[in-house]
PDB file of C-alpha atoms in Angstrom:
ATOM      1  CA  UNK A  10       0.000   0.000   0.000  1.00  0.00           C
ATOM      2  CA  UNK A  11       2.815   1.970   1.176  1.00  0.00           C
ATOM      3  CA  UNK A  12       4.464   1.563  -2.398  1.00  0.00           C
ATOM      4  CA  UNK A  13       1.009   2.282  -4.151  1.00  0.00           C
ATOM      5  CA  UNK A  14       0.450   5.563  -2.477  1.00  0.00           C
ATOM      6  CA  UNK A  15       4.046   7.145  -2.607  1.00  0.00           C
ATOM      7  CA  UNK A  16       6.839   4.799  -4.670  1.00  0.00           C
ATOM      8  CA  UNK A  17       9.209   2.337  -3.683  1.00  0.00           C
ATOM      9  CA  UNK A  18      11.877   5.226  -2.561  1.00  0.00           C
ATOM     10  CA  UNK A  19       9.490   6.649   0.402  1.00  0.00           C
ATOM     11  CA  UNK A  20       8.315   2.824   0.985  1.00  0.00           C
ATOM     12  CA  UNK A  21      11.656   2.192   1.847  1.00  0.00           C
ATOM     13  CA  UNK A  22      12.998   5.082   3.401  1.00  0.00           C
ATOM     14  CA  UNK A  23       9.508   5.653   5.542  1.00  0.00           C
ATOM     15  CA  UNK A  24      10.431   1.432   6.567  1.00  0.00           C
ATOM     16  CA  UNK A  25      13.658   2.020   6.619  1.00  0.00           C
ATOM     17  CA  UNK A  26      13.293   4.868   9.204  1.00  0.00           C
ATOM     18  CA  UNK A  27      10.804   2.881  11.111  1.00  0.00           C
ATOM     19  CA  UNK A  28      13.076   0.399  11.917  1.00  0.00           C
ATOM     20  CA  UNK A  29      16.077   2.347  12.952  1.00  0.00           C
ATOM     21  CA  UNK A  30      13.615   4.134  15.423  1.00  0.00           C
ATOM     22  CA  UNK A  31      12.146   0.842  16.829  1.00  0.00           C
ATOM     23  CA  UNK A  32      16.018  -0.185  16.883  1.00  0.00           C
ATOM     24  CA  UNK A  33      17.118   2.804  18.625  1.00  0.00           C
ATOM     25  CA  UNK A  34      14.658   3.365  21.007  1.00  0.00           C
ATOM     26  CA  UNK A  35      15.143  -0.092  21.969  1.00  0.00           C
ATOM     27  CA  UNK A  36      19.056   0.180  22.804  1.00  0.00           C
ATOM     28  CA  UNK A  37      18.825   3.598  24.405  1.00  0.00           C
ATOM     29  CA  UNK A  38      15.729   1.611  27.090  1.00  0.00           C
ATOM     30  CA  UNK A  39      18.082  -1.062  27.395  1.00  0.00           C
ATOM     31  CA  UNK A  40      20.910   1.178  28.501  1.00  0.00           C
ATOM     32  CA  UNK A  41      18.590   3.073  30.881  1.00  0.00           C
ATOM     33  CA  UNK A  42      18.040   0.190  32.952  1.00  0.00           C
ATOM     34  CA  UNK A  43      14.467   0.687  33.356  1.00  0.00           C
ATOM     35  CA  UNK A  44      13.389  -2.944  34.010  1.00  0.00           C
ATOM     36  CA  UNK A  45      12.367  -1.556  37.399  1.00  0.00           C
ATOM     37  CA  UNK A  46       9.602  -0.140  35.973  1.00  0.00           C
ATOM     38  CA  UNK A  47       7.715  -3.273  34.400  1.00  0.00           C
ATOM     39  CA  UNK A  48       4.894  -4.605  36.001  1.00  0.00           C
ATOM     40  CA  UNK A  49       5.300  -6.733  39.070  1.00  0.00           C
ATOM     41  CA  UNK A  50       2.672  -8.961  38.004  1.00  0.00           C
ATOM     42  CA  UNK A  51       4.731  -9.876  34.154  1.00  0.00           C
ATOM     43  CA  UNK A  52       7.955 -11.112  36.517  1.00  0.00           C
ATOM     44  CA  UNK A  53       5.625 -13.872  37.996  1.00  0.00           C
ATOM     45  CA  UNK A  54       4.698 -15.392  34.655  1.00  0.00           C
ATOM     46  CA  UNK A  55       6.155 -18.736  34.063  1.00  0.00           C
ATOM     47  CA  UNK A  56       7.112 -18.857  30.504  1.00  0.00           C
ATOM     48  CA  UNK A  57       8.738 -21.736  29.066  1.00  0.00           C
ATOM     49  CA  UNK A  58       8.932 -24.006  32.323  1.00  0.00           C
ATOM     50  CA  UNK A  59       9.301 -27.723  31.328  1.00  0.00           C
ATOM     51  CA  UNK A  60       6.484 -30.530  32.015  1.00  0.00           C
ATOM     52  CA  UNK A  61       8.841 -33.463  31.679  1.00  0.00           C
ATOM     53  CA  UNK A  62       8.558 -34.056  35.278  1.00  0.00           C
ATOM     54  CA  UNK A  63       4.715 -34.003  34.992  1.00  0.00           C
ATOM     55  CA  UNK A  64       4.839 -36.033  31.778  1.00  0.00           C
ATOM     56  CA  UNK A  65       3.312 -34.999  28.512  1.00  0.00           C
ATOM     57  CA  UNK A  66       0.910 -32.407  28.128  1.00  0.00           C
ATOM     58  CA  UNK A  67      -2.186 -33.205  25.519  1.00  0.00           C
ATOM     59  CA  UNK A  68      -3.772 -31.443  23.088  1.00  0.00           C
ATOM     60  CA  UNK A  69      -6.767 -30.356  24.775  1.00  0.00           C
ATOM     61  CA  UNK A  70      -4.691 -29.193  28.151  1.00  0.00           C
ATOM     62  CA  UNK A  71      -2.797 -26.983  26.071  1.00  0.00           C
ATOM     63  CA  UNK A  72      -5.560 -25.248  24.531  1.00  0.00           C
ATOM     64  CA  UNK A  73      -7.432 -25.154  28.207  1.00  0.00           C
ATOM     65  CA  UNK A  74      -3.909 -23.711  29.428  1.00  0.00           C
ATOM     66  CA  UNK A  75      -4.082 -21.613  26.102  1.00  0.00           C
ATOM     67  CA  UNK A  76      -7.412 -20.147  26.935  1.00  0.00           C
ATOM     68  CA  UNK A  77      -7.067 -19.828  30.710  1.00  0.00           C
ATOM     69  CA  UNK A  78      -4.265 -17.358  29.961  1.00  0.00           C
ATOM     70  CA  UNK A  79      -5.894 -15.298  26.958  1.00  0.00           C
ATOM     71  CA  UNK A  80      -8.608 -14.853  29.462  1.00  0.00           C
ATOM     72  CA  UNK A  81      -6.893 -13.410  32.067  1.00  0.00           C
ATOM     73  CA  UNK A  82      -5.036 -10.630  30.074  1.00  0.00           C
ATOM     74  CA  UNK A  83      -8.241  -9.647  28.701  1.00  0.00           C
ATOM     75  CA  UNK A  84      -9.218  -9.763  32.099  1.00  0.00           C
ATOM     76  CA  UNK A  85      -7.359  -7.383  32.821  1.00  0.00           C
ATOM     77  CA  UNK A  86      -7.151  -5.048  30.105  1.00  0.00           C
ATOM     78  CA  UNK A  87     -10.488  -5.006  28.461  1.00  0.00           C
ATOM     79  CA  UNK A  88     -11.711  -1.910  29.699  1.00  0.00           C
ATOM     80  CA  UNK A  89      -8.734   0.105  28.396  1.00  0.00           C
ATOM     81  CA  UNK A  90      -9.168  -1.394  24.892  1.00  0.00           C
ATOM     82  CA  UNK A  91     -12.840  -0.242  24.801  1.00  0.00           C
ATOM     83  CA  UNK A  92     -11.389   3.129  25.892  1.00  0.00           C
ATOM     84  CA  UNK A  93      -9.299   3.243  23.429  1.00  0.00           C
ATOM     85  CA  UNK A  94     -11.494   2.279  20.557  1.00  0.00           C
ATOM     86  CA  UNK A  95     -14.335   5.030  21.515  1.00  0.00           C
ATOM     87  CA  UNK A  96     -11.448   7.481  21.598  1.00  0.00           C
ATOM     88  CA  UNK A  97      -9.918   6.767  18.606  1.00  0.00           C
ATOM     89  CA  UNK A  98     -13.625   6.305  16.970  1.00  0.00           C
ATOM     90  CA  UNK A  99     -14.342  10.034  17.734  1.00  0.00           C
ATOM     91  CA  UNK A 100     -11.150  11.258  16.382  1.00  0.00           C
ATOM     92  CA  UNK A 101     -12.132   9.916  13.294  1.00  0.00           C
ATOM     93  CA  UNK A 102     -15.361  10.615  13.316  1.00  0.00           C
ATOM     94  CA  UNK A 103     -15.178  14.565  14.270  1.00  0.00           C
ATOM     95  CA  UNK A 104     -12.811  15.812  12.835  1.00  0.00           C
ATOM     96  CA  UNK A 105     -12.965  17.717   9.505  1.00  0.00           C
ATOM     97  CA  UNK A 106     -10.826  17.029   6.834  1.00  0.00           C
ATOM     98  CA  UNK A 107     -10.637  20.284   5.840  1.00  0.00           C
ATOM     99  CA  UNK A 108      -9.357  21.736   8.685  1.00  0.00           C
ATOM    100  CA  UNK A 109      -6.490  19.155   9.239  1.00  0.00           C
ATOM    101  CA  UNK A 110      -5.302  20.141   5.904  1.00  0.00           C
ATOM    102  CA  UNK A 111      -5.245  23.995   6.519  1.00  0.00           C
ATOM    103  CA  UNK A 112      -3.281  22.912   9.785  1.00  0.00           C
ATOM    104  CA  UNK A 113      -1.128  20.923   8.459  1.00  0.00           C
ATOM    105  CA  UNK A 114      -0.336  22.302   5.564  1.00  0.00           C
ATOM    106  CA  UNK A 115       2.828  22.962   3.895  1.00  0.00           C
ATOM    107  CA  UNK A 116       3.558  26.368   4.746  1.00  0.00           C
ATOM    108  CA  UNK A 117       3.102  25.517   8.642  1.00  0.00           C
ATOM    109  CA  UNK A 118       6.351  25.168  10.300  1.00  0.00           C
ATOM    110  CA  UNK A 119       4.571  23.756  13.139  1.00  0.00           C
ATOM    111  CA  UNK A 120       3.074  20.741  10.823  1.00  0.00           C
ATOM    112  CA  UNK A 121       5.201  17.697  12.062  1.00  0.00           C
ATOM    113  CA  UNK A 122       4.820  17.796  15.900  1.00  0.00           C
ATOM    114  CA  UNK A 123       0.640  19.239  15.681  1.00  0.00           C
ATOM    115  CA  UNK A 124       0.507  16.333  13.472  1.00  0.00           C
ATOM    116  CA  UNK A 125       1.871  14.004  15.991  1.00  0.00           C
ATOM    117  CA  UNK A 126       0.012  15.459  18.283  1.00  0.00           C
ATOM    118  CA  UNK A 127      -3.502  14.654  16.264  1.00  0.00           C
ATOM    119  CA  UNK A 128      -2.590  11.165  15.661  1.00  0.00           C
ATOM    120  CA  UNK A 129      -2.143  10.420  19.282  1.00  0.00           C
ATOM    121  CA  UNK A 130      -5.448   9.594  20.102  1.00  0.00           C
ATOM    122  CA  UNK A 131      -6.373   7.921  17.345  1.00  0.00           C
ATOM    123  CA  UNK A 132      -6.530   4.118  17.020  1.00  0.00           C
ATOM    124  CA  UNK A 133      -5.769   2.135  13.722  1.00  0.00           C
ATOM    125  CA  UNK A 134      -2.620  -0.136  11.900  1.00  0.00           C
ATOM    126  CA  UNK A 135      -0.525   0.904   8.979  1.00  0.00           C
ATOM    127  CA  UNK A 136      -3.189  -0.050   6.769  1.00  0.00           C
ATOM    128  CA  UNK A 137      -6.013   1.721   8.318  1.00  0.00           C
ATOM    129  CA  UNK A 138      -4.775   4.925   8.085  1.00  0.00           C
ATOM    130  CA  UNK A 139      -3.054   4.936   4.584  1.00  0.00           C
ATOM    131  CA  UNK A 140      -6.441   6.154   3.100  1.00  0.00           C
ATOM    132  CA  UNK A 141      -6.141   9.266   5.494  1.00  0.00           C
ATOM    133  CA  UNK A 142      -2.708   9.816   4.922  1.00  0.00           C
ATOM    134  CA  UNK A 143      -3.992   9.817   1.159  1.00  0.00           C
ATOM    135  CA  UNK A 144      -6.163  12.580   1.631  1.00  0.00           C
ATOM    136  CA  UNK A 145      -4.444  14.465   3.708  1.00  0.00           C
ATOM    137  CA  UNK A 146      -1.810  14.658   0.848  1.00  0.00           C
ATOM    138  CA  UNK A 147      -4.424  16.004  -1.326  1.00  0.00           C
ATOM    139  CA  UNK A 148      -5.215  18.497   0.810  1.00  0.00           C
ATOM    140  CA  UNK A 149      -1.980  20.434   0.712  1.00  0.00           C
ATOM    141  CA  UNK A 150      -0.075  18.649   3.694  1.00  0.00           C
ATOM    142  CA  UNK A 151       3.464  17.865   2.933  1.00  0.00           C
ATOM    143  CA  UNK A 152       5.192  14.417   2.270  1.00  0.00           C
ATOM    144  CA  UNK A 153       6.733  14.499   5.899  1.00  0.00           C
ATOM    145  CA  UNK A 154       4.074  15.823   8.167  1.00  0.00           C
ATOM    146  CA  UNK A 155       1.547  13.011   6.558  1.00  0.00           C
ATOM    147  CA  UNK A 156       4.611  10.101   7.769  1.00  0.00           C
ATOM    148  CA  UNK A 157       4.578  11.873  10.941  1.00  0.00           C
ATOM    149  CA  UNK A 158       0.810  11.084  11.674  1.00  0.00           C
ATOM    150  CA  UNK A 159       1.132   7.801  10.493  1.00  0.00           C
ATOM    151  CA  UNK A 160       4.062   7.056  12.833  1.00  0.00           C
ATOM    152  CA  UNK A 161       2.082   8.886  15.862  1.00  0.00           C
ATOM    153  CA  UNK A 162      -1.032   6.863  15.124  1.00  0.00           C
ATOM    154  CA  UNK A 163       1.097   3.519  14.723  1.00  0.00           C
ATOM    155  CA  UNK A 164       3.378   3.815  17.223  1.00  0.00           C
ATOM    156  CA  UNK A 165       2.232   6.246  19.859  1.00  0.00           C
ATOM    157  CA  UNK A 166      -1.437   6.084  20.186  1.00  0.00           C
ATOM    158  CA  UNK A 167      -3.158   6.643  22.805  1.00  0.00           C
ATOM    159  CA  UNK A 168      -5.108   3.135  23.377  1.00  0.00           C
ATOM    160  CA  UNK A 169      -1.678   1.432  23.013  1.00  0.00           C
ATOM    161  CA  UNK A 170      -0.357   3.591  25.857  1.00  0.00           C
ATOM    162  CA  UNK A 171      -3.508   2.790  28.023  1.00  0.00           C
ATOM    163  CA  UNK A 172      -3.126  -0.922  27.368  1.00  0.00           C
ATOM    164  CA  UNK A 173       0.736  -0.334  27.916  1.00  0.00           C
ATOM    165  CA  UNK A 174      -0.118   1.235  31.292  1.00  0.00           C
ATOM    166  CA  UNK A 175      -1.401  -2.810  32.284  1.00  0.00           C
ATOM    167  CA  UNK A 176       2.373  -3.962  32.273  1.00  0.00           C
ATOM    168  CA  UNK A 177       4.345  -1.038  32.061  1.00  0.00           C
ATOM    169  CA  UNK A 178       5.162   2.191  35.033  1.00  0.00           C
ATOM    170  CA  UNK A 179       4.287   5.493  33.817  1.00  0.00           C
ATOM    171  CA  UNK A 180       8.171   6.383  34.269  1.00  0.00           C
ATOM    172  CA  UNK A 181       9.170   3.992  31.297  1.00  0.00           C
ATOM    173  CA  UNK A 182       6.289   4.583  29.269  1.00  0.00           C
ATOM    174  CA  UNK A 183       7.374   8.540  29.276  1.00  0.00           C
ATOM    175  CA  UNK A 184      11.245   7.732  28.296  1.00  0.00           C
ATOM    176  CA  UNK A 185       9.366   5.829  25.543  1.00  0.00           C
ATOM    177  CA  UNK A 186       7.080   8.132  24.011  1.00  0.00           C
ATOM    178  CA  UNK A 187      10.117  10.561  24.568  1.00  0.00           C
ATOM    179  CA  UNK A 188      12.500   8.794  22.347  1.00  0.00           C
ATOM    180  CA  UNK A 189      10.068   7.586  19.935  1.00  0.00           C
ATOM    181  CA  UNK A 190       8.291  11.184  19.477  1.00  0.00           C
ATOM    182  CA  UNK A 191      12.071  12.585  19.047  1.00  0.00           C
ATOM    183  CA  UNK A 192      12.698  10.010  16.138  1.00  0.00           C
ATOM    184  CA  UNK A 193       9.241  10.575  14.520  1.00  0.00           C
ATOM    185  CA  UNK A 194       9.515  14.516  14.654  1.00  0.00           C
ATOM    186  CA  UNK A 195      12.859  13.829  13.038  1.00  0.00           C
ATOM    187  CA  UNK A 196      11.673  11.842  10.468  1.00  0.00           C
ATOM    188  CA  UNK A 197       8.629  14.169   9.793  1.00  0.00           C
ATOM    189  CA  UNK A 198      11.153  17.216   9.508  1.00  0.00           C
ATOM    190  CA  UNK A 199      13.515  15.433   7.242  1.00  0.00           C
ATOM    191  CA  UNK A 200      11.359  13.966   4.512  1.00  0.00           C
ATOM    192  CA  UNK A 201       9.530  17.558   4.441  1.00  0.00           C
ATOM    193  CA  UNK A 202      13.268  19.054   3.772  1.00  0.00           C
ATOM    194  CA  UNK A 203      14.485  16.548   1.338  1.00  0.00           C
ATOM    195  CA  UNK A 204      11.067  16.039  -0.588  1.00  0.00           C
TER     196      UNK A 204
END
């Protein structure tokens, strides 16, 4: 879709980019040491723990296991998914297309980071919001601010955050919306410099 909408060359520079800021932002948490601030509750998980003692496991006690599990992190995170959705719904559903584009436009400095800004509380995947990106481009807003919304609504939206909130402290989810909003307004002011 990506290739569709702007060529191979942004494809792979907008995947490209991607990458080195998942990359990135991944070392630099890693250096911080910020382990402290994961969820209690993830540490007591048993993942991987061997049943030879116990004999073999079959089918259908793997799929009870299986289920058992799925049900209680949706037990515990339900409610902020549902949040999430009904935020992300009326972002999309109240907001003018005509307006974003005046805001967003190419003569606005300001473009990358209010751009970043709108597509934190929206909800959707890569493909979802393509179509929007697509418009937006026809409405005047430049090559770079329209990546930068797509990055914000991919990788820092609001819903995730709230669902992040379930395993992670606030203190590490801050250093990583820091670092990955620093790498996205970089990218945003880049590709509207070069393109």
């Amino acid at each position: 879709m990506l290739i569709g909408l702007f060529g191979w060359k942004v494809a792979l520079i907008y995947v490209g980019t991607g990458l080195i800021i998942a990359i990135l932002a991944g070392w630099i948490l890693g250096k911080l040491g910020l382990e402290k601030y994961v969820a209690e509750w993830v540490y007591e998980v048993k993942a991987g723990h061997s049943n030879d003692e116990e004999g073999r496991v079959h089918f259908q006690e793997r799929i009870r296991s299986g289920y058992d599990a799925v049900m209680e992190i949706v037990g515990k995170i339900w409610i902020y998914i549902l949040i999430g959705i009904a935020v992300g719904a009326g972002a999309h559903g109240y907001v003018p297309e005509n307006f974003l584009g005046s805001l967003l436009g190419n003569q606005n400095w300001y473009g990358v980071p209010v751009a970043i800004l709108l597509g934190v509380p929206m909800y959707s995947n890569a493909a979802g919001i393509i179509p929007i990106v697509s418009v937006l481009l026809e409405k005047g807003v430049s090559l770079g601010t329209a990546l930068a919304f797509m990055m914000s609504v991919i990788a820092l939206s609001l819903p995730e955050i709230i669902i992040l909130k379930k395993v992670l402290k606030w203190q590490l989810i801050s250093v990583f919306v820091g670092i990955v909003t620093v790498g996205i307004l970089i990218v945003g002011f880049v590709f509207n410099h070069v393109m």
